[in-house]
mmCIF file of C-alpha atoms and ligand atoms in Angstrom:
data_model
loop_
_atom_site.group_PDB
_atom_site.id
_atom_site.type_symbol
_atom_site.label_atom_id
_atom_site.label_comp_id
_atom_site.label_asym_id
_atom_site.label_seq_id
_atom_site.Cartn_x
_atom_site.Cartn_y
_atom_site.Cartn_z
ATOM 1 C CA UNK A 28 19.139 -5.792 3.837
ATOM 2 C CA UNK A 29 15.674 -4.256 4.303
ATOM 3 C CA UNK A 30 15.617 -0.482 4.400
ATOM 4 C CA UNK A 31 13.679 0.587 7.493
ATOM 5 C CA UNK A 32 12.813 4.003 6.147
ATOM 6 C CA UNK A 33 10.007 4.870 8.522
ATOM 7 C CA UNK A 34 12.289 4.564 11.563
ATOM 8 C CA UNK A 35 14.440 7.380 10.202
ATOM 9 C CA UNK A 36 13.273 10.288 12.445
ATOM 10 C CA UNK A 37 13.350 12.838 9.576
ATOM 11 C CA UNK A 38 11.343 10.561 7.311
ATOM 12 C CA UNK A 39 8.916 9.682 10.117
ATOM 13 C CA UNK A 40 8.392 13.382 10.843
ATOM 14 C CA UNK A 41 7.870 14.219 7.134
ATOM 15 C CA UNK A 42 5.418 11.343 6.666
ATOM 16 C CA UNK A 43 3.422 12.466 9.721
ATOM 17 C CA UNK A 44 2.480 15.683 7.882
ATOM 18 C CA UNK A 45 0.583 13.972 5.028
ATOM 19 C CA UNK A 46 -3.166 14.232 5.024
ATOM 20 C CA UNK A 47 -3.481 10.437 5.269
ATOM 21 C CA UNK A 48 -1.274 10.493 8.373
ATOM 22 C CA UNK A 49 -3.444 13.128 10.039
ATOM 23 C CA UNK A 50 -6.946 12.116 8.861
ATOM 24 C CA UNK A 51 -6.422 8.374 8.438
ATOM 25 C CA UNK A 52 -8.426 6.412 5.876
ATOM 26 C CA UNK A 53 -10.596 9.391 4.966
ATOM 27 C CA UNK A 54 -7.440 11.351 4.144
ATOM 28 C CA UNK A 55 -6.471 8.714 1.547
ATOM 29 C CA UNK A 56 -8.259 9.469 -1.744
ATOM 30 C CA UNK A 57 -8.086 5.819 -2.891
ATOM 31 C CA UNK A 58 -9.736 4.519 0.299
ATOM 32 C CA UNK A 59 -13.312 4.537 -1.100
ATOM 33 C CA UNK A 60 -12.176 2.152 -3.853
ATOM 34 C CA UNK A 61 -10.350 -0.123 -1.430
ATOM 35 C CA UNK A 62 -13.291 -0.114 0.909
ATOM 36 C CA UNK A 63 -15.615 -1.209 -1.892
ATOM 37 C CA UNK A 64 -13.184 -4.037 -2.725
ATOM 38 C CA UNK A 65 -13.052 -5.147 0.918
ATOM 39 C CA UNK A 66 -16.785 -5.693 1.308
ATOM 40 C CA UNK A 67 -18.045 -7.293 4.507
ATOM 41 C CA UNK A 68 -15.445 -8.094 7.141
ATOM 42 C CA UNK A 69 -17.675 -9.195 9.981
ATOM 43 C CA UNK A 70 -16.528 -12.397 11.636
ATOM 44 C CA UNK A 71 -13.286 -12.456 9.654
ATOM 45 C CA UNK A 72 -9.680 -12.838 10.786
ATOM 46 C CA UNK A 73 -7.621 -10.119 9.134
ATOM 47 C CA UNK A 74 -3.926 -9.402 8.690
ATOM 48 C CA UNK A 75 -2.570 -5.998 7.624
ATOM 49 C CA UNK A 76 0.902 -6.115 6.058
ATOM 50 C CA UNK A 77 2.824 -2.881 6.562
ATOM 51 C CA UNK A 78 0.092 -1.560 8.862
ATOM 52 C CA UNK A 79 1.745 1.792 9.623
ATOM 53 C CA UNK A 80 -0.336 3.749 12.148
ATOM 54 C CA UNK A 81 -2.939 0.944 12.166
ATOM 55 C CA UNK A 82 -5.780 2.845 10.479
ATOM 56 C CA UNK A 83 -7.006 -0.244 8.639
ATOM 57 C CA UNK A 84 -6.624 -2.453 11.732
ATOM 58 C CA UNK A 85 -8.941 -0.216 13.742
ATOM 59 C CA UNK A 86 -11.401 0.075 10.860
ATOM 60 C CA UNK A 87 -11.471 -3.735 10.448
ATOM 61 C CA UNK A 88 -12.156 -4.153 14.165
ATOM 62 C CA UNK A 89 -15.000 -1.607 13.875
ATOM 63 C CA UNK A 90 -16.362 -3.716 11.001
ATOM 64 C CA UNK A 91 -16.517 -6.607 13.475
ATOM 65 C CA UNK A 92 -13.534 -8.572 12.292
ATOM 66 C CA UNK A 93 -12.957 -11.096 15.094
ATOM 67 C CA UNK A 94 -9.195 -10.621 15.097
ATOM 68 C CA UNK A 95 -6.782 -8.250 13.418
ATOM 69 C CA UNK A 96 -3.017 -8.609 13.186
ATOM 70 C CA UNK A 97 -1.027 -5.554 12.093
ATOM 71 C CA UNK A 98 2.567 -6.162 11.005
ATOM 72 C CA UNK A 99 5.201 -3.520 10.320
ATOM 73 C CA UNK A 100 8.978 -3.260 10.304
ATOM 74 C CA UNK A 101 9.023 0.197 11.865
ATOM 75 C CA UNK A 102 9.044 0.514 15.639
ATOM 76 C CA UNK A 103 8.060 4.179 15.329
ATOM 77 C CA UNK A 104 5.031 3.381 13.157
ATOM 78 C CA UNK A 105 3.970 0.594 15.519
ATOM 79 C CA UNK A 106 4.397 2.866 18.556
ATOM 80 C CA UNK A 107 2.075 5.401 16.900
ATOM 81 C CA UNK A 108 -0.371 2.594 16.015
ATOM 82 C CA UNK A 109 -0.475 1.471 19.641
ATOM 83 C CA UNK A 110 -0.942 5.056 20.860
ATOM 84 C CA UNK A 111 -3.898 5.511 18.516
ATOM 85 C CA UNK A 112 -5.509 2.183 19.413
ATOM 86 C CA UNK A 113 -7.880 2.033 22.341
ATOM 87 C CA UNK A 114 -9.326 -1.288 23.436
ATOM 88 C CA UNK A 115 -8.646 -4.889 22.497
ATOM 89 C CA UNK A 116 -8.991 -6.984 19.351
ATOM 90 C CA UNK A 117 -5.813 -5.918 17.523
ATOM 91 C CA UNK A 118 -2.308 -7.355 17.850
ATOM 92 C CA UNK A 119 0.596 -5.378 16.470
ATOM 93 C CA UNK A 120 3.742 -7.262 15.554
ATOM 94 C CA UNK A 121 7.190 -6.109 14.508
ATOM 95 C CA UNK A 122 8.023 -8.030 11.337
ATOM 96 C CA UNK A 123 9.801 -7.801 8.002
ATOM 97 C CA UNK A 124 7.737 -8.578 4.901
ATOM 98 C CA UNK A 125 10.955 -9.743 3.194
ATOM 99 C CA UNK A 126 11.129 -12.797 5.444
ATOM 100 C CA UNK A 127 7.699 -13.122 6.943
ATOM 101 C CA UNK A 128 6.321 -16.229 8.612
ATOM 102 C CA UNK A 129 2.568 -16.491 9.003
ATOM 103 C CA UNK A 130 0.566 -19.417 10.352
ATOM 104 C CA UNK A 131 -1.013 -21.463 7.560
ATOM 105 C CA UNK A 132 -4.728 -21.169 6.674
ATOM 106 C CA UNK A 133 -5.376 -18.720 9.517
ATOM 107 C CA UNK A 134 -6.786 -15.579 7.869
ATOM 108 C CA UNK A 135 -9.883 -14.737 5.872
ATOM 109 C CA UNK A 136 -8.542 -11.376 4.703
ATOM 110 C CA UNK A 137 -5.004 -10.214 3.988
ATOM 111 C CA UNK A 138 -4.702 -6.492 3.349
ATOM 112 C CA UNK A 139 -1.804 -4.245 2.474
ATOM 113 C CA UNK A 140 -1.842 -0.537 1.688
ATOM 114 C CA UNK A 141 1.157 1.051 -0.021
ATOM 115 C CA UNK A 142 3.784 -1.272 1.438
ATOM 116 C CA UNK A 143 4.490 -3.959 -1.184
ATOM 117 C CA UNK A 144 6.446 -1.621 -3.486
ATOM 118 C CA UNK A 145 9.112 -1.625 -0.784
ATOM 119 C CA UNK A 146 9.418 -5.415 -0.869
ATOM 120 C CA UNK A 147 12.131 -6.978 -3.015
ATOM 121 C CA UNK A 148 11.192 -10.631 -2.537
ATOM 122 C CA UNK A 149 7.579 -10.245 -3.643
ATOM 123 C CA UNK A 150 6.999 -13.817 -4.969
ATOM 124 C CA UNK A 151 8.069 -15.306 -1.613
ATOM 125 C CA UNK A 152 5.749 -12.932 0.251
ATOM 126 C CA UNK A 153 2.844 -13.719 -2.082
ATOM 127 C CA UNK A 154 3.391 -17.431 -1.388
ATOM 128 C CA UNK A 155 3.375 -16.770 2.376
ATOM 129 C CA UNK A 156 0.159 -14.740 2.063
ATOM 130 C CA UNK A 157 -1.501 -17.419 -0.082
ATOM 131 C CA UNK A 158 -0.630 -20.145 2.420
ATOM 132 C CA UNK A 159 -1.835 -18.024 5.352
ATOM 133 C CA UNK A 160 -5.305 -17.608 3.833
ATOM 134 C CA UNK A 161 -8.090 -20.140 4.166
ATOM 135 C CA UNK A 162 -9.462 -21.447 0.853
ATOM 136 C CA UNK A 163 -11.733 -18.681 -0.417
ATOM 137 C CA UNK A 164 -9.791 -16.106 1.637
ATOM 138 C CA UNK A 165 -9.139 -12.742 0.014
ATOM 139 C CA UNK A 166 -6.050 -10.606 -0.536
ATOM 140 C CA UNK A 167 -6.611 -6.914 -1.199
ATOM 141 C CA UNK A 168 -3.753 -4.503 -1.669
ATOM 142 C CA UNK A 169 -2.595 -1.199 -3.074
ATOM 143 C CA UNK A 170 0.843 -0.221 -4.322
ATOM 144 C CA UNK A 171 2.305 2.840 -5.948
ATOM 145 C CA UNK A 172 1.410 2.453 -9.603
ATOM 146 C CA UNK A 173 4.236 1.128 -11.829
ATOM 147 C CA UNK A 174 4.119 4.402 -13.782
ATOM 148 C CA UNK A 175 5.201 6.094 -10.547
ATOM 149 C CA UNK A 176 7.880 3.633 -9.555
ATOM 150 C CA UNK A 177 9.443 3.307 -13.040
ATOM 151 C CA UNK A 178 11.009 6.723 -13.721
ATOM 152 C CA UNK A 179 14.537 7.494 -12.637
ATOM 153 C CA UNK A 180 13.299 11.021 -11.845
ATOM 154 C CA UNK A 181 9.667 10.799 -10.753
ATOM 155 C CA UNK A 182 8.779 14.461 -11.111
ATOM 156 C CA UNK A 183 6.333 16.329 -13.331
ATOM 157 C CA UNK A 184 7.753 17.984 -16.433
ATOM 158 C CA UNK A 185 6.114 21.366 -17.059
ATOM 159 C CA UNK A 186 6.343 22.890 -20.544
ATOM 160 C CA UNK A 187 6.550 26.668 -21.165
ATOM 161 C CA UNK A 188 2.739 26.766 -21.453
ATOM 162 C CA UNK A 189 2.347 25.223 -18.034
ATOM 163 C CA UNK A 190 1.227 21.807 -19.374
ATOM 164 C CA UNK A 191 2.288 18.923 -17.195
ATOM 165 C CA UNK A 192 3.575 15.555 -18.320
ATOM 166 C CA UNK A 193 4.785 12.570 -16.331
ATOM 167 C CA UNK A 194 8.097 11.156 -17.544
ATOM 168 C CA UNK A 195 8.385 7.390 -17.891
ATOM 169 C CA UNK A 196 11.705 5.742 -18.545
ATOM 170 C CA UNK A 197 13.036 2.246 -17.855
ATOM 171 C CA UNK A 198 9.504 0.868 -17.478
ATOM 172 C CA UNK A 199 10.522 -2.676 -18.441
ATOM 173 C CA UNK A 200 13.619 -2.545 -16.287
ATOM 174 C CA UNK A 201 12.365 -3.945 -12.999
ATOM 175 C CA UNK A 202 14.176 -3.547 -9.705
ATOM 176 C CA UNK A 203 15.273 -0.955 -7.162
ATOM 177 C CA UNK A 204 14.887 2.767 -7.673
ATOM 178 C CA UNK A 205 16.559 5.178 -5.292
ATOM 179 C CA UNK A 206 14.838 8.532 -5.300
ATOM 180 C CA UNK A 207 14.107 11.512 -3.115
ATOM 181 C CA UNK A 208 10.718 11.361 -1.374
ATOM 182 C CA UNK A 209 10.552 13.146 1.978
ATOM 183 C CA UNK A 210 14.263 12.368 2.394
ATOM 184 C CA UNK A 211 16.951 11.321 -0.055
ATOM 185 C CA UNK A 212 18.007 7.713 -0.572
ATOM 186 C CA UNK A 213 14.497 6.245 -0.540
ATOM 187 C CA UNK A 214 14.522 2.781 -2.135
ATOM 188 C CA UNK A 215 11.390 1.416 -3.803
ATOM 189 C CA UNK A 216 10.963 -1.669 -5.956
ATOM 190 C CA UNK A 217 9.655 -1.115 -9.451
ATOM 191 C CA UNK A 218 7.763 -3.911 -11.164
ATOM 192 C CA UNK A 219 5.459 -3.770 -14.127
ATOM 193 C CA UNK A 220 1.704 -4.046 -14.073
ATOM 194 C CA UNK A 221 2.080 -7.456 -15.742
ATOM 195 C CA UNK A 222 4.381 -8.699 -13.009
ATOM 196 C CA UNK A 223 1.940 -7.718 -10.261
ATOM 197 C CA UNK A 224 -0.778 -9.736 -11.982
ATOM 198 C CA UNK A 225 1.368 -12.718 -12.951
ATOM 199 C CA UNK A 226 2.912 -13.159 -9.513
ATOM 200 C CA UNK A 227 -0.610 -13.616 -8.140
ATOM 201 C CA UNK A 228 -1.785 -15.849 -10.979
ATOM 202 C CA UNK A 229 1.338 -18.019 -10.773
ATOM 203 C CA UNK A 230 0.749 -18.496 -7.056
ATOM 204 C CA UNK A 231 -2.780 -19.757 -7.718
ATOM 205 C CA UNK A 232 -4.776 -16.653 -6.785
ATOM 206 C CA UNK A 233 -7.847 -15.731 -8.819
ATOM 207 C CA UNK A 234 -7.646 -12.032 -9.602
ATOM 208 C CA UNK A 235 -11.056 -10.517 -8.931
ATOM 209 C CA UNK A 236 -10.728 -6.792 -9.447
ATOM 210 C CA UNK A 237 -8.017 -4.423 -10.659
ATOM 211 C CA UNK A 238 -8.147 -0.661 -10.467
ATOM 212 C CA UNK A 239 -5.747 2.024 -11.628
ATOM 213 C CA UNK A 240 -6.969 4.614 -9.205
ATOM 214 C CA UNK A 241 -7.955 8.100 -10.293
ATOM 215 C CA UNK A 242 -10.037 10.764 -8.551
ATOM 216 C CA UNK A 243 -13.782 11.098 -9.065
ATOM 217 C CA UNK A 244 -15.264 14.403 -10.275
ATOM 218 C CA UNK A 245 -16.525 14.997 -6.751
ATOM 219 C CA UNK A 246 -13.034 14.503 -5.283
ATOM 220 C CA UNK A 247 -11.535 16.935 -7.795
ATOM 221 C CA UNK A 248 -14.231 19.456 -6.941
ATOM 222 C CA UNK A 249 -13.367 19.188 -3.260
ATOM 223 C CA UNK A 250 -9.597 19.066 -3.825
ATOM 224 C CA UNK A 251 -8.684 20.620 -7.212
ATOM 225 C CA UNK A 252 -5.029 19.591 -6.826
ATOM 226 C CA UNK A 253 -6.146 15.976 -7.382
ATOM 227 C CA UNK A 254 -6.938 16.790 -11.036
ATOM 228 C CA UNK A 255 -3.313 16.175 -12.043
ATOM 229 C CA UNK A 256 -3.692 12.544 -10.929
ATOM 230 C CA UNK A 257 -5.700 12.082 -14.134
ATOM 231 C CA UNK A 258 -2.548 12.356 -16.238
ATOM 232 C CA UNK A 259 -1.503 8.984 -14.853
ATOM 233 C CA UNK A 260 -2.804 6.739 -12.089
ATOM 234 C CA UNK A 261 -0.780 6.950 -8.896
ATOM 235 C CA UNK A 262 -2.093 3.772 -7.251
ATOM 236 C CA UNK A 263 -2.698 0.231 -8.407
ATOM 237 C CA UNK A 264 -5.364 -1.642 -6.425
ATOM 238 C CA UNK A 265 -5.863 -5.399 -6.736
ATOM 239 C CA UNK A 266 -8.137 -7.902 -5.092
ATOM 240 C CA UNK A 267 -7.580 -11.632 -5.414
ATOM 241 C CA UNK A 268 -9.048 -14.790 -3.937
ATOM 242 C CA UNK A 269 -7.341 -17.983 -2.814
HETATM 243 C C1 SAM B 309 3.255 4.247 3.042
HETATM 244 S S1 SAM B 309 3.260 3.457 4.612
HETATM 245 C C2 SAM B 309 1.606 2.817 4.646
HETATM 246 C C3 SAM B 309 1.111 2.521 6.031
HETATM 247 C C4 SAM B 309 -0.301 1.956 6.098
HETATM 248 N N1 SAM B 309 -0.401 0.695 5.382
HETATM 249 C C5 SAM B 309 -1.272 2.960 5.539
HETATM 250 O O1 SAM B 309 -1.717 2.805 4.398
HETATM 251 O O2 SAM B 309 -1.592 3.920 6.264
HETATM 252 C C6 SAM B 309 4.249 1.993 4.318
HETATM 253 C C7 SAM B 309 4.432 1.131 5.557
HETATM 254 O O3 SAM B 309 5.048 -0.097 5.159
HETATM 255 C C8 SAM B 309 6.021 -0.437 6.117
HETATM 256 N N2 SAM B 309 7.041 -1.296 5.492
HETATM 257 C C9 SAM B 309 7.861 -0.978 4.471
HETATM 258 N N3 SAM B 309 8.690 -1.997 4.209
HETATM 259 C C10 SAM B 309 8.371 -3.003 5.067
HETATM 260 C C11 SAM B 309 8.863 -4.307 5.303
HETATM 261 N N4 SAM B 309 9.887 -4.824 4.590
HETATM 262 N N5 SAM B 309 8.305 -5.047 6.287
HETATM 263 C C12 SAM B 309 7.280 -4.548 7.028
HETATM 264 N N6 SAM B 309 6.780 -3.309 6.864
HETATM 265 C C13 SAM B 309 7.313 -2.543 5.893
HETATM 266 C C14 SAM B 309 6.580 0.900 6.584
HETATM 267 O O4 SAM B 309 7.280 0.806 7.805
HETATM 268 C C15 SAM B 309 5.321 1.755 6.629
HETATM 269 O O5 SAM B 309 4.701 1.705 7.883
#
């Protein structure tokens, strides 16, 4: 059974306080990298899987995508997306990525930001995405980095000198992790870096670019707290072509 975390009012409220929830794409430090991977969207048909508040959907429309479909399992996230969206050109749809149906060969771009690490049946979803893209269509996504999803206790360890280290255990043990993040009982799916690549390759995608995101010097200067992200990447970004 899919956990619909973002419809839990406490979780929804906690998530709404993050910088990325308030400032949108510009509040997400990895956005510049994703944006570079996305390239030109004009004239394209785009789908956003786990669209949340719809930040990407609105950006894609502003980039002159001809149609944008945003899909999410959370009614609260979709309600916020609709509130924030003025004008036409975007359809929002309630849907579960665990059992998604998409029309075949109908999109030029499939995008997903920080949603696929919630999905248990990833190979089935990757097949659905592949089939929904036209030949040459692109799939660009981010997930929490496997070094973040692996540990049973994903918290910094600080030694008596104040040095931080990130604990990694059970890295090769793929599957569910239940941790505390905003609320307790949050379930994410851990899979290795290799699995993310091989699931795409096995499906027939050509992997075009992979990035283990870390902050630039300029970002650290503007937000010194980002410096700790250099101990380990927090996001994995991948672009692939059908
Ligand atoms: C971290 S938020 C990211 C939202 C948006 N992509 C962004 O980057 O601003 C993850 C989103 O994925 C959605 N999600 C998680 N599991 C899902 C599933 N099985 N089916 C559809 N959406 C899902 C959540 O409801 C939430 O809106």
